[in-house]
Short mmCIF file of C-alpha atoms in Angstrom, two decimals:
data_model
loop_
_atom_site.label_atom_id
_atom_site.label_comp_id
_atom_site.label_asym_id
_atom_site.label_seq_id
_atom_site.Cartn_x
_atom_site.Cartn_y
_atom_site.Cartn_z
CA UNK A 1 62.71 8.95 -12.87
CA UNK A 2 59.01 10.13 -12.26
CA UNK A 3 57.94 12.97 -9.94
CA UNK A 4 54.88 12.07 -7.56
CA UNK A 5 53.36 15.00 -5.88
CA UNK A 6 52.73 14.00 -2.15
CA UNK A 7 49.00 14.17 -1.49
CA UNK A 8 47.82 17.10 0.74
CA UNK A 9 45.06 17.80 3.40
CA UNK A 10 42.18 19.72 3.05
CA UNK A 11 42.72 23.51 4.41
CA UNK A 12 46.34 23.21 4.23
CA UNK A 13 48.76 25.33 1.78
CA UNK A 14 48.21 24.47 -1.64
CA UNK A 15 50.53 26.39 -3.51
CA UNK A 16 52.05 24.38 -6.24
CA UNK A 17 55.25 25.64 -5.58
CA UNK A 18 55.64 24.59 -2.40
CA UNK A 19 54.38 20.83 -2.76
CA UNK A 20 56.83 17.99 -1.95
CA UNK A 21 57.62 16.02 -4.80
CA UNK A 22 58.85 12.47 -4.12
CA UNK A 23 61.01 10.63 -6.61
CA UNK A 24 59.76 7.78 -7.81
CA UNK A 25 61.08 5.29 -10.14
CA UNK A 26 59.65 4.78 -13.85
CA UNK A 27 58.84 0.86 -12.87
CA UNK A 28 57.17 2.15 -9.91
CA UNK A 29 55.08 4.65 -11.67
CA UNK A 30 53.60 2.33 -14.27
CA UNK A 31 52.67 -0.10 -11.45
CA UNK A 32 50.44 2.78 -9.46
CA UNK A 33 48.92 3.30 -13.25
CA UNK A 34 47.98 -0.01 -13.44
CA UNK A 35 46.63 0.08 -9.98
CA UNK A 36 44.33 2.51 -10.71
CA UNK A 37 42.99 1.08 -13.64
CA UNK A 38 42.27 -1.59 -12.01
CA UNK A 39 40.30 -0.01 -8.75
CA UNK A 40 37.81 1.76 -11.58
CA UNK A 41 36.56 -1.31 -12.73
CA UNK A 42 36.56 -2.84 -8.83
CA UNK A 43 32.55 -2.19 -8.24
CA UNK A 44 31.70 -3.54 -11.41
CA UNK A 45 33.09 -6.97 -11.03
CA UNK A 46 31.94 -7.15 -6.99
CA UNK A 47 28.36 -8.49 -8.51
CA UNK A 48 29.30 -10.27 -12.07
CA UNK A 49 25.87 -12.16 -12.38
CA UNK A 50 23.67 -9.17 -11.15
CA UNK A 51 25.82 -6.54 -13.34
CA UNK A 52 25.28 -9.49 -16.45
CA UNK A 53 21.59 -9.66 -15.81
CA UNK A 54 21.23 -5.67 -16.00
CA UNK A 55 23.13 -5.59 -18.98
CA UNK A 56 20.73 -8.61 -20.63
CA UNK A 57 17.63 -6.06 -19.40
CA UNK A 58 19.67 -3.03 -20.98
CA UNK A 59 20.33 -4.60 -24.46
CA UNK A 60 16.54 -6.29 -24.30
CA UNK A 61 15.11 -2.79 -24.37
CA UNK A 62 17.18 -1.01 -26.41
CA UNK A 63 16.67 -4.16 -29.05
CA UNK A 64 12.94 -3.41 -28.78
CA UNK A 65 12.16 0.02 -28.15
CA UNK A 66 10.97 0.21 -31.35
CA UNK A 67 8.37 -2.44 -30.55
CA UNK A 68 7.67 -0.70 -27.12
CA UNK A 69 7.02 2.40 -28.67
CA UNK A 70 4.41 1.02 -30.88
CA UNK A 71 2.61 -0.82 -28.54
CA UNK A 72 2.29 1.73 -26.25
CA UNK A 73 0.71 4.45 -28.51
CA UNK A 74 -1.87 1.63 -28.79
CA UNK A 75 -2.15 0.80 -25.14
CA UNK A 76 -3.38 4.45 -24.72
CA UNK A 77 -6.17 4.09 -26.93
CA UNK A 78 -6.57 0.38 -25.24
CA UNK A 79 -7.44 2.47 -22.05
CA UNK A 80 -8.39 5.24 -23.36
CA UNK A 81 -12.44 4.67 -21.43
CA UNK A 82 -14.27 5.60 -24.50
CA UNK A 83 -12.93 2.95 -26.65
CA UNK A 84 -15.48 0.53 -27.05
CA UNK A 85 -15.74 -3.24 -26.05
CA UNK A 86 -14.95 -4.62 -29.95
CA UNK A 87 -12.28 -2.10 -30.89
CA UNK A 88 -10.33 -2.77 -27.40
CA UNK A 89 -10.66 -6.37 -28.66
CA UNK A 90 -8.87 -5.83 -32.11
CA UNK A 91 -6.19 -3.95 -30.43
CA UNK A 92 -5.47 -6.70 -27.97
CA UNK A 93 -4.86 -9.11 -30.63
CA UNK A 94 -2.50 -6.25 -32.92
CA UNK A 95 -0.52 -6.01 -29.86
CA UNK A 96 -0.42 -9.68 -28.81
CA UNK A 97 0.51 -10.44 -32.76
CA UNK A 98 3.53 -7.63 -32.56
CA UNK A 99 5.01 -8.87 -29.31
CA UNK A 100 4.71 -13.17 -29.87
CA UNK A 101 7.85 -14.70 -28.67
CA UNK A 102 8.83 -11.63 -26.99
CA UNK A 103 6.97 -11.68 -24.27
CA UNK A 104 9.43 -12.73 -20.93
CA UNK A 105 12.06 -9.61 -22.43
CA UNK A 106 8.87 -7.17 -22.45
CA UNK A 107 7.03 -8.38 -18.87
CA UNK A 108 10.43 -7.25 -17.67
CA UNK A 109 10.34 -3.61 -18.59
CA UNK A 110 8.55 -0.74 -16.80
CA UNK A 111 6.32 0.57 -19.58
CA UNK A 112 5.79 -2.94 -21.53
CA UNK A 113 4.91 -4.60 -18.56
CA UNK A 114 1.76 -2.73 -18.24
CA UNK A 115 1.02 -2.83 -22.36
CA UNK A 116 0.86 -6.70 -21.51
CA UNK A 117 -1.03 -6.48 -18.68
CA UNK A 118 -3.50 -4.74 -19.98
CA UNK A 119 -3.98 -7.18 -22.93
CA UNK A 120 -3.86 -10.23 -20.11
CA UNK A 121 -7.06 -7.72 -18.39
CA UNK A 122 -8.99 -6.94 -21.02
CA UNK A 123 -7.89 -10.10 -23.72
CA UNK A 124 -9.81 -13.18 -23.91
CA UNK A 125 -9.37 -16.65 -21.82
CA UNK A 126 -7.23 -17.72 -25.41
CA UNK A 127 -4.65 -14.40 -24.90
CA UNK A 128 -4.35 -14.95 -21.55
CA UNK A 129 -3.33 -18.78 -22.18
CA UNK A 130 -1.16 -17.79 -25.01
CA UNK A 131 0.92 -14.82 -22.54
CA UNK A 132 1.18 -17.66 -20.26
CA UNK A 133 2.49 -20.14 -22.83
CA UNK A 134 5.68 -17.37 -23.56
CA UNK A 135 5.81 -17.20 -19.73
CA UNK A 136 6.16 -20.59 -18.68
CA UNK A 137 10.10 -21.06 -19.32
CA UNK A 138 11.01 -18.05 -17.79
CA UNK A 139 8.46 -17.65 -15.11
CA UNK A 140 11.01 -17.44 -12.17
CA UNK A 141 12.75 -14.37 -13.76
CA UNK A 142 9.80 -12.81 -14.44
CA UNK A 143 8.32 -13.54 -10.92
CA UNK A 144 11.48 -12.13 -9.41
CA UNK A 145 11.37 -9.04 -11.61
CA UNK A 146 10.35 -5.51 -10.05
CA UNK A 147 7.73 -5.61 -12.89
CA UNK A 148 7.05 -8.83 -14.62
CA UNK A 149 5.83 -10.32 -11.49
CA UNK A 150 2.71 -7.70 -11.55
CA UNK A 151 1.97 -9.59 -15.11
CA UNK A 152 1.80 -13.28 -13.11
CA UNK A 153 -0.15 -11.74 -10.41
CA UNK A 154 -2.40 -10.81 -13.07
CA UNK A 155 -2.85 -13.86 -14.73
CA UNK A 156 -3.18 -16.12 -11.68
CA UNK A 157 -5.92 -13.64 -10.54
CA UNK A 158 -7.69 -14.16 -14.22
CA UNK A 159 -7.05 -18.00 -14.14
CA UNK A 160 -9.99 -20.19 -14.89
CA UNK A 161 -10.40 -23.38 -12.58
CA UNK A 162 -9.05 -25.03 -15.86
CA UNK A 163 -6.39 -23.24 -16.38
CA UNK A 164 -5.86 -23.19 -12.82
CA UNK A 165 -3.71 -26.44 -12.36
CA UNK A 166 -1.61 -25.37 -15.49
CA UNK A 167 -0.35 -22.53 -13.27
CA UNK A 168 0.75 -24.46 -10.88
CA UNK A 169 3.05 -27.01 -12.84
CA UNK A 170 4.45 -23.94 -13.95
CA UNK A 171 5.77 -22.75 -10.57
CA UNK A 172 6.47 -26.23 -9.37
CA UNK A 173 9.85 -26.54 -8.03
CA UNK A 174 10.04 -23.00 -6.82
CA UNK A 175 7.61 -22.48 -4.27
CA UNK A 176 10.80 -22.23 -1.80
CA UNK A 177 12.80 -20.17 -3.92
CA UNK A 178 10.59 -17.28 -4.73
CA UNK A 179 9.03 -17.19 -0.99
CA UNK A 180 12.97 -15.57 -0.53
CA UNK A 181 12.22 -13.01 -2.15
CA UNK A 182 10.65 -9.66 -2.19
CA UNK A 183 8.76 -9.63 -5.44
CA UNK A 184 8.72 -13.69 -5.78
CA UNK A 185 6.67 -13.98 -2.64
CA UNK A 186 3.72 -11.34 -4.08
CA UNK A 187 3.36 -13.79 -6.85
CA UNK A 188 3.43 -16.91 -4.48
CA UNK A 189 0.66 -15.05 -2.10
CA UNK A 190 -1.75 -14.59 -5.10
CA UNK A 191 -1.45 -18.43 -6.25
CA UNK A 192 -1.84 -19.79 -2.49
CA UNK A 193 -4.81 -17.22 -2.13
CA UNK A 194 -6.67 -18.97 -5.38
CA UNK A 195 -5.77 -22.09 -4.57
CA UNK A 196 -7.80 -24.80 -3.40
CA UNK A 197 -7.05 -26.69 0.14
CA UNK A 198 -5.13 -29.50 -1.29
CA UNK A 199 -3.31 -27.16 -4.22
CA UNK A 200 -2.17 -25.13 -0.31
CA UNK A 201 -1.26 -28.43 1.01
CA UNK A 202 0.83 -29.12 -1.96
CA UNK A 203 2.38 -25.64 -2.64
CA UNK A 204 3.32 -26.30 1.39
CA UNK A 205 4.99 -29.61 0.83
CA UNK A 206 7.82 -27.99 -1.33
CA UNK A 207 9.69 -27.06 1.69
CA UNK A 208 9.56 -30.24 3.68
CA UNK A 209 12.19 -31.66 1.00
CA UNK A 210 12.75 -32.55 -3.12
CA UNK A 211 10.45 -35.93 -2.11
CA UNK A 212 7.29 -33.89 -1.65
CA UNK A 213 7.30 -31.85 -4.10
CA UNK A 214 3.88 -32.85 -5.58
CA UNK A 215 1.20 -30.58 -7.44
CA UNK A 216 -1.13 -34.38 -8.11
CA UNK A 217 -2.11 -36.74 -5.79
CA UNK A 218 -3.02 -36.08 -2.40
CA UNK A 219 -0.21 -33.86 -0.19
CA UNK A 220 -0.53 -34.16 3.63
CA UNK A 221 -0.49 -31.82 6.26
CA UNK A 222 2.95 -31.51 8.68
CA UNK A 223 1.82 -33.02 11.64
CA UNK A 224 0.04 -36.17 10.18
CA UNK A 225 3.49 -37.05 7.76
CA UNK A 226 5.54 -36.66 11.14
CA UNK A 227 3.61 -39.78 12.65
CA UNK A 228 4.29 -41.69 9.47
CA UNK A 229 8.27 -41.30 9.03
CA UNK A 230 11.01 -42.44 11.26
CA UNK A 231 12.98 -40.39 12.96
CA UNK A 232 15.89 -40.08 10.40
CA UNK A 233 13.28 -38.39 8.01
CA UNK A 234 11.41 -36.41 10.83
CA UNK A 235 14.68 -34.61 11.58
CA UNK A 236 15.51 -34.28 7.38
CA UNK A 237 11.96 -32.78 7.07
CA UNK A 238 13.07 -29.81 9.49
CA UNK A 239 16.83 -29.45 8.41
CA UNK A 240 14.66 -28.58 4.78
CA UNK A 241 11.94 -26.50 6.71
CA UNK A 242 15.06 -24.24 8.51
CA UNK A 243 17.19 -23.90 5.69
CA UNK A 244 13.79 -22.10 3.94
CA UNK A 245 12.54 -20.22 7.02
CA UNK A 246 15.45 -18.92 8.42
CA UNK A 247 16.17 -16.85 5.61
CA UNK A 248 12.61 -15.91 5.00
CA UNK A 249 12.54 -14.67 8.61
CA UNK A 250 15.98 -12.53 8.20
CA UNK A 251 14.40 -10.66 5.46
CA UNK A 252 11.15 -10.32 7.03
CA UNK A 253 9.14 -11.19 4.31
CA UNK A 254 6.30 -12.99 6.83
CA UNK A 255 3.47 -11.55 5.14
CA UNK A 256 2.20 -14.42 2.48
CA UNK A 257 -0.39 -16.86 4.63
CA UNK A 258 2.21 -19.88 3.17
CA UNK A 259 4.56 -18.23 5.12
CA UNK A 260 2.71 -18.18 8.40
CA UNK A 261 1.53 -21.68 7.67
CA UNK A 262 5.09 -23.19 7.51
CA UNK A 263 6.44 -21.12 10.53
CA UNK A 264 3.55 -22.48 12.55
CA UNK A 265 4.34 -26.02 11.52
CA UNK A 266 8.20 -25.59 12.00
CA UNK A 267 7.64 -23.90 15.16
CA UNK A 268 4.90 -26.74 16.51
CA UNK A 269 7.69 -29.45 15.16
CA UNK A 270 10.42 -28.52 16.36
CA UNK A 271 12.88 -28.95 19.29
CA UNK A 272 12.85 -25.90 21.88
CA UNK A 273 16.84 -25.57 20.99
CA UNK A 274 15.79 -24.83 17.23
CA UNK A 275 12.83 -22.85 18.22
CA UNK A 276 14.48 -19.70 19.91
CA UNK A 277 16.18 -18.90 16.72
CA UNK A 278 13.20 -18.52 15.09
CA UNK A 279 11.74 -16.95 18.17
CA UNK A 280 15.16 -14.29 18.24
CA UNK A 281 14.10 -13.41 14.45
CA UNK A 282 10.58 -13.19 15.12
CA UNK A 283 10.60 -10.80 17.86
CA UNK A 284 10.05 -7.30 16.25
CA UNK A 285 8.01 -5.74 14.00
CA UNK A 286 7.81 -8.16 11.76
CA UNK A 287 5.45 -10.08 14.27
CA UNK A 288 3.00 -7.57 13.59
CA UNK A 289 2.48 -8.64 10.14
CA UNK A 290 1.32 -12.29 11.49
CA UNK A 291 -1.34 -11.26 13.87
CA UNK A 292 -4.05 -11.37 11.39
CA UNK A 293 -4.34 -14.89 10.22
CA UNK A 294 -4.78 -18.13 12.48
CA UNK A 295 -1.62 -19.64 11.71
CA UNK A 296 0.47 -16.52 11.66
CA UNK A 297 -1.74 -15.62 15.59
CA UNK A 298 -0.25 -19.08 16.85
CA UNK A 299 3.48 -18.45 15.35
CA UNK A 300 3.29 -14.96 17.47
CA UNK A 301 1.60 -16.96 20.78
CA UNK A 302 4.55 -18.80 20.59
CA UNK A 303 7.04 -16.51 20.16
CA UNK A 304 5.57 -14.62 23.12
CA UNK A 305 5.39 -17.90 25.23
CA UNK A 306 9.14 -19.36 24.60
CA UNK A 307 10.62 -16.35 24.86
CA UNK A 308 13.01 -14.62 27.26
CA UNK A 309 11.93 -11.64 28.66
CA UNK A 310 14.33 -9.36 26.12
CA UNK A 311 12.53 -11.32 23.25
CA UNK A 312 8.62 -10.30 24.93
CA UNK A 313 9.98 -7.18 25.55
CA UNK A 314 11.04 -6.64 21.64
CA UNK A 315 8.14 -8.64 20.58
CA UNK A 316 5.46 -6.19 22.40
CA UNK A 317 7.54 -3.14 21.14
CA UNK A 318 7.57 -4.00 17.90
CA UNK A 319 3.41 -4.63 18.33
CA UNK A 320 2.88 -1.41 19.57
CA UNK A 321 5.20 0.40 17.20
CA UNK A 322 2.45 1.38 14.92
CA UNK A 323 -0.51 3.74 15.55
CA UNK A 324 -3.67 2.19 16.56
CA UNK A 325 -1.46 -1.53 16.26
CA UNK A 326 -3.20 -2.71 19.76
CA UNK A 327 -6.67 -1.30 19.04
CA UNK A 328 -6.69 -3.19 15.51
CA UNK A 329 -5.07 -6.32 17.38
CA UNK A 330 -8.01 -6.23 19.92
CA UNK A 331 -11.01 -6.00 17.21
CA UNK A 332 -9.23 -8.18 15.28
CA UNK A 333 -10.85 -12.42 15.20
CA UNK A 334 -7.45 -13.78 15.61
CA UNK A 335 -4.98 -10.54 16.60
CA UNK A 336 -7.03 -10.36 19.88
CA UNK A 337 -5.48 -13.96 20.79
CA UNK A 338 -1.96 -12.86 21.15
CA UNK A 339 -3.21 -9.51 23.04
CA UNK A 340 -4.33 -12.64 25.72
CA UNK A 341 -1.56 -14.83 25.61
CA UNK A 342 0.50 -11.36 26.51
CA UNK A 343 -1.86 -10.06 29.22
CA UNK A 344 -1.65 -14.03 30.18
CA UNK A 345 2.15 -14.71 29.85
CA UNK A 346 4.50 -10.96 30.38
CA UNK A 347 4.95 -11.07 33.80
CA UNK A 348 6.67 -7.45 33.42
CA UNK A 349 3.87 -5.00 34.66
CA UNK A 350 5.99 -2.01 33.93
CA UNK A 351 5.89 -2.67 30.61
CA UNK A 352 2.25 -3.66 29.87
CA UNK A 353 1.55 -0.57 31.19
CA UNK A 354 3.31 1.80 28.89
CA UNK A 355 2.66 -0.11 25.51
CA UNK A 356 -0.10 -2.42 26.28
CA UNK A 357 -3.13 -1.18 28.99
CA UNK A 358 -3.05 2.77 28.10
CA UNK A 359 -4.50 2.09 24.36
CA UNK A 360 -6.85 -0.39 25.81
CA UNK A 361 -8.24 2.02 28.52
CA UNK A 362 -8.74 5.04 26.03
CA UNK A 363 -10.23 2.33 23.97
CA UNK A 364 -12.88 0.91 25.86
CA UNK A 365 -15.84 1.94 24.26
CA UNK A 366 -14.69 1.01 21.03
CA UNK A 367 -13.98 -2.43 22.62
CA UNK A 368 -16.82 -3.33 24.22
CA UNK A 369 -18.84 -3.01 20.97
CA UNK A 370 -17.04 -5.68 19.47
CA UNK A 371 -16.67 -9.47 19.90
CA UNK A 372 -13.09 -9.92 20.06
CA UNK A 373 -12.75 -6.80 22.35
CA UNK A 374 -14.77 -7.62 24.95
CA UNK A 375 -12.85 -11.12 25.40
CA UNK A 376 -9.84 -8.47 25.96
CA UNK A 377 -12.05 -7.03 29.40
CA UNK A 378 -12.82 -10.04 30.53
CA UNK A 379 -9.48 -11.34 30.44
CA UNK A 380 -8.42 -9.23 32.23
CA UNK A 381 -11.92 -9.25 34.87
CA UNK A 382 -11.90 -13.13 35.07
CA UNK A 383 -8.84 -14.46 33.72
CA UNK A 384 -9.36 -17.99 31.29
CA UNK A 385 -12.64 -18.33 32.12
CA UNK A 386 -14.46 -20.87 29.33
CA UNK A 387 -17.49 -18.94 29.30
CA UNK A 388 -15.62 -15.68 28.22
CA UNK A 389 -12.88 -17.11 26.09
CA UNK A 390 -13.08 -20.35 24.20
CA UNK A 391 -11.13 -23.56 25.07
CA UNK A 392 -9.75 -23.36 21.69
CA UNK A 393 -8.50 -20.03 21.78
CA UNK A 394 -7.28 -20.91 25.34
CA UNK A 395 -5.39 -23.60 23.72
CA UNK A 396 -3.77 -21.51 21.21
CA UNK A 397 -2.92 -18.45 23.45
CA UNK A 398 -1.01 -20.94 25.44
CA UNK A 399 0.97 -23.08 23.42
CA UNK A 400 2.22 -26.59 25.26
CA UNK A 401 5.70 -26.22 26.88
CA UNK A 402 9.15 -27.50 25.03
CA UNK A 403 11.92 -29.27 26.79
CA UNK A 404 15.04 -27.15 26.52
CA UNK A 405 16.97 -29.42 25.58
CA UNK A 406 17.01 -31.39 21.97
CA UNK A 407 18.50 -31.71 18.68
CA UNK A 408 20.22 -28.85 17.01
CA UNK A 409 17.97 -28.79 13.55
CA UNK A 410 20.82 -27.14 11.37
CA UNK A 411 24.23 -29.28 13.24
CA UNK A 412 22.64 -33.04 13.17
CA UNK A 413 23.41 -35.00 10.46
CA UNK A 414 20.60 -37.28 9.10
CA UNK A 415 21.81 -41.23 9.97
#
């Protein structure tokens, strides 16, 4: 028979003496051992693959930290700013020699990362294709890694027009994938930002379905492939857009110009029963990230315009959240669109005046000195006038009205 003391509260009498045992029996006993074993190893086994993938990171470094101590005694007389042009040359190649076929485990830890980037900086167009060589079959790891994706950023941004296209093949397949997540979508911003109009139109294509996933031949833009397919494959197209948005809008990571680019497409597409989700997840501070590019200045119009009046009201919160937000929006050549389409569309006067008109008021010097400010006074002076505000920019602070009712994107079933 085993004795179990009985547990006891905090500030109560502690005296050993006086605890209450209960008796409880030997089989008993080894069962609450086991138990208890078993709770310790609990958090450990909640996240098997990311627990296995720290441990693969662990043994990497401890397997070279040898090698990374090596390298970066050299990397300090790599920077070092009175090395000269021919020495930092030799060392680039000792270092490039000691890490070959090493490179993915390296890009992945905090102090080799930057040895390697500084050889991909200050290396030759031959080192740079040879880092991206040892890349290529691991390049979504290393994009999603905390450091190894500061090594692709690198190399994209050092990318000759030749080696340009190589790039790409290397991330094809992925686009949607690494736009989910934090560190993925850095690397995705940089290689849509060198890209060239049709390399965009391509990298956009990945998340209209497997079918279009095409770095050659010519890719076309959303709205001209919807008049060419049928409307099985018009709603398929947007069940693949949603399933890559809507998680890319729950995490908020809106600030790559793919990203604006697809939400304006998906939102332009779609029914107005799929768009308030997107509208719901929109509305916040995230919009404020989308203000400054066209696409991203039509995905907030519209979020403004199909609406309820909770969503403006979180929308224009989440705008003015910031210090100096509305001034910025104002000077700004496509911000200063949604500041009309709210002064055009919020009906709720109480509101615009305590986040909206006081900023603008203490502002108006400032604003009338500058294009896309003065369009904000006149607005409000002469309301959609052509001669003060553009038809265009008429057009896109007053997106055309959906029906309410439709298809439910996510629910319908392709025939």
């Amino acid at each position: 028979m085993a004795f179990i003391a009985k547990p006891v509260k905090l500030g109560a009498h502690t005296d050993k003496s006086k605890r209450k045992r209960v008796h409880v029996s030997a089989d008993d006993a080894k069962l609450l051992n086991k138990k208890a074993k078993v709770d310790t190893t609990t958090s450990a086994s909640k996240h098997p693959a990311k627990s296995d993938l720290n441990a693969v990171k662990q043994k990497g470094t401890k397997r070279n930290a040898a090698l990374i101590q090596d390298i970066t005694v050299k990397w300090e007389k790599l920077r070092h700013p009175d090395t000269t042009a021919a020495h930092r040359t030799d060392i680039v190649h000792e270092i490039l020699n000691q890490v070959q076929g090493r490179v993915a485990d390296l890009a992945m830890s905090h102090t080799a990362s930057r040895v390697i980037q500084a050889c991909a900086k200050h290396g030759n167009e031959a080192d740079r294709k040879a880092l991206l060589a040892e890349a290529a079959p691991r390049v979504v790891d290393i994009a999603k890694s905390s450091y190894g994706h500061f090594l692709l950023c690198k190399l994209v941004s050092a990318a000759t027009k030749a080696q340009f296209p190589e790039i790409l093949k290397m991330f094809r397949g992925h686009i949607a994938q690494l736009l989910r997540h934090p560190c993925g979508a850095a690397v995705i911003d940089d290689l849509y930002n060198e890209a060239t109009r049709k390399q965009q139109a391509a990298m956009a294509a990945e998340l209209y379905g497997r079918e279009y996933v095409l770095f050659s031949g010519e890719a076309k833009r959303l709205p001209e492939l919807m008049k060419e397919l049928p409307a099985a494959k018009q709603k398929a197209v947007l069940r693949n857009m949603a399933q890559h948005a809507i998680p890319i809008m729950e995490k908020a990571l809106v600030d790559p110009p793919l990203v604006h680019r697809i939400l304006a497409e998906y939102i332009a597409a779609s029914p107005g029963t799929s768009v308030s989700e997107a509208v719901q997840l929109l509305s916040g501070p995230p919009l404020v990230r989308l203000v400054h590019t066209k696409e991203g200045a039509q995905v907030a119009c519209a979020v403004i315009a199909y609406g309820t009046a909770k969503d403006r009201k979180k929308a224009i919160k989440g705008l003015a959240g910031q210090a100096d937000s509305i001034l910025k929006m104002a000077q700004d050549e496509f911000g200063h669109v949604v500041l009309l389409c709210i002064l055009d569309t919020v009906d709720d006067t109480a509101l615009l005046k305590k986040q909206i008109i006081p900023e603008l008021q203490s502002n108006l010097c400032e604003l009338s000195k500058s294009k896309s400010g003065r369009r904000i006074i006149l607005q409000l002076l002469h309301p959609n006038h052509q001669k003060y505000v553009p038809l265009h920019l008429q057009q896109m602070a007053h997106p055309p009205p959906k029906p309410a009712s439709g298809f439910k994107i996510l629910e319908d079933q392709v025939n």
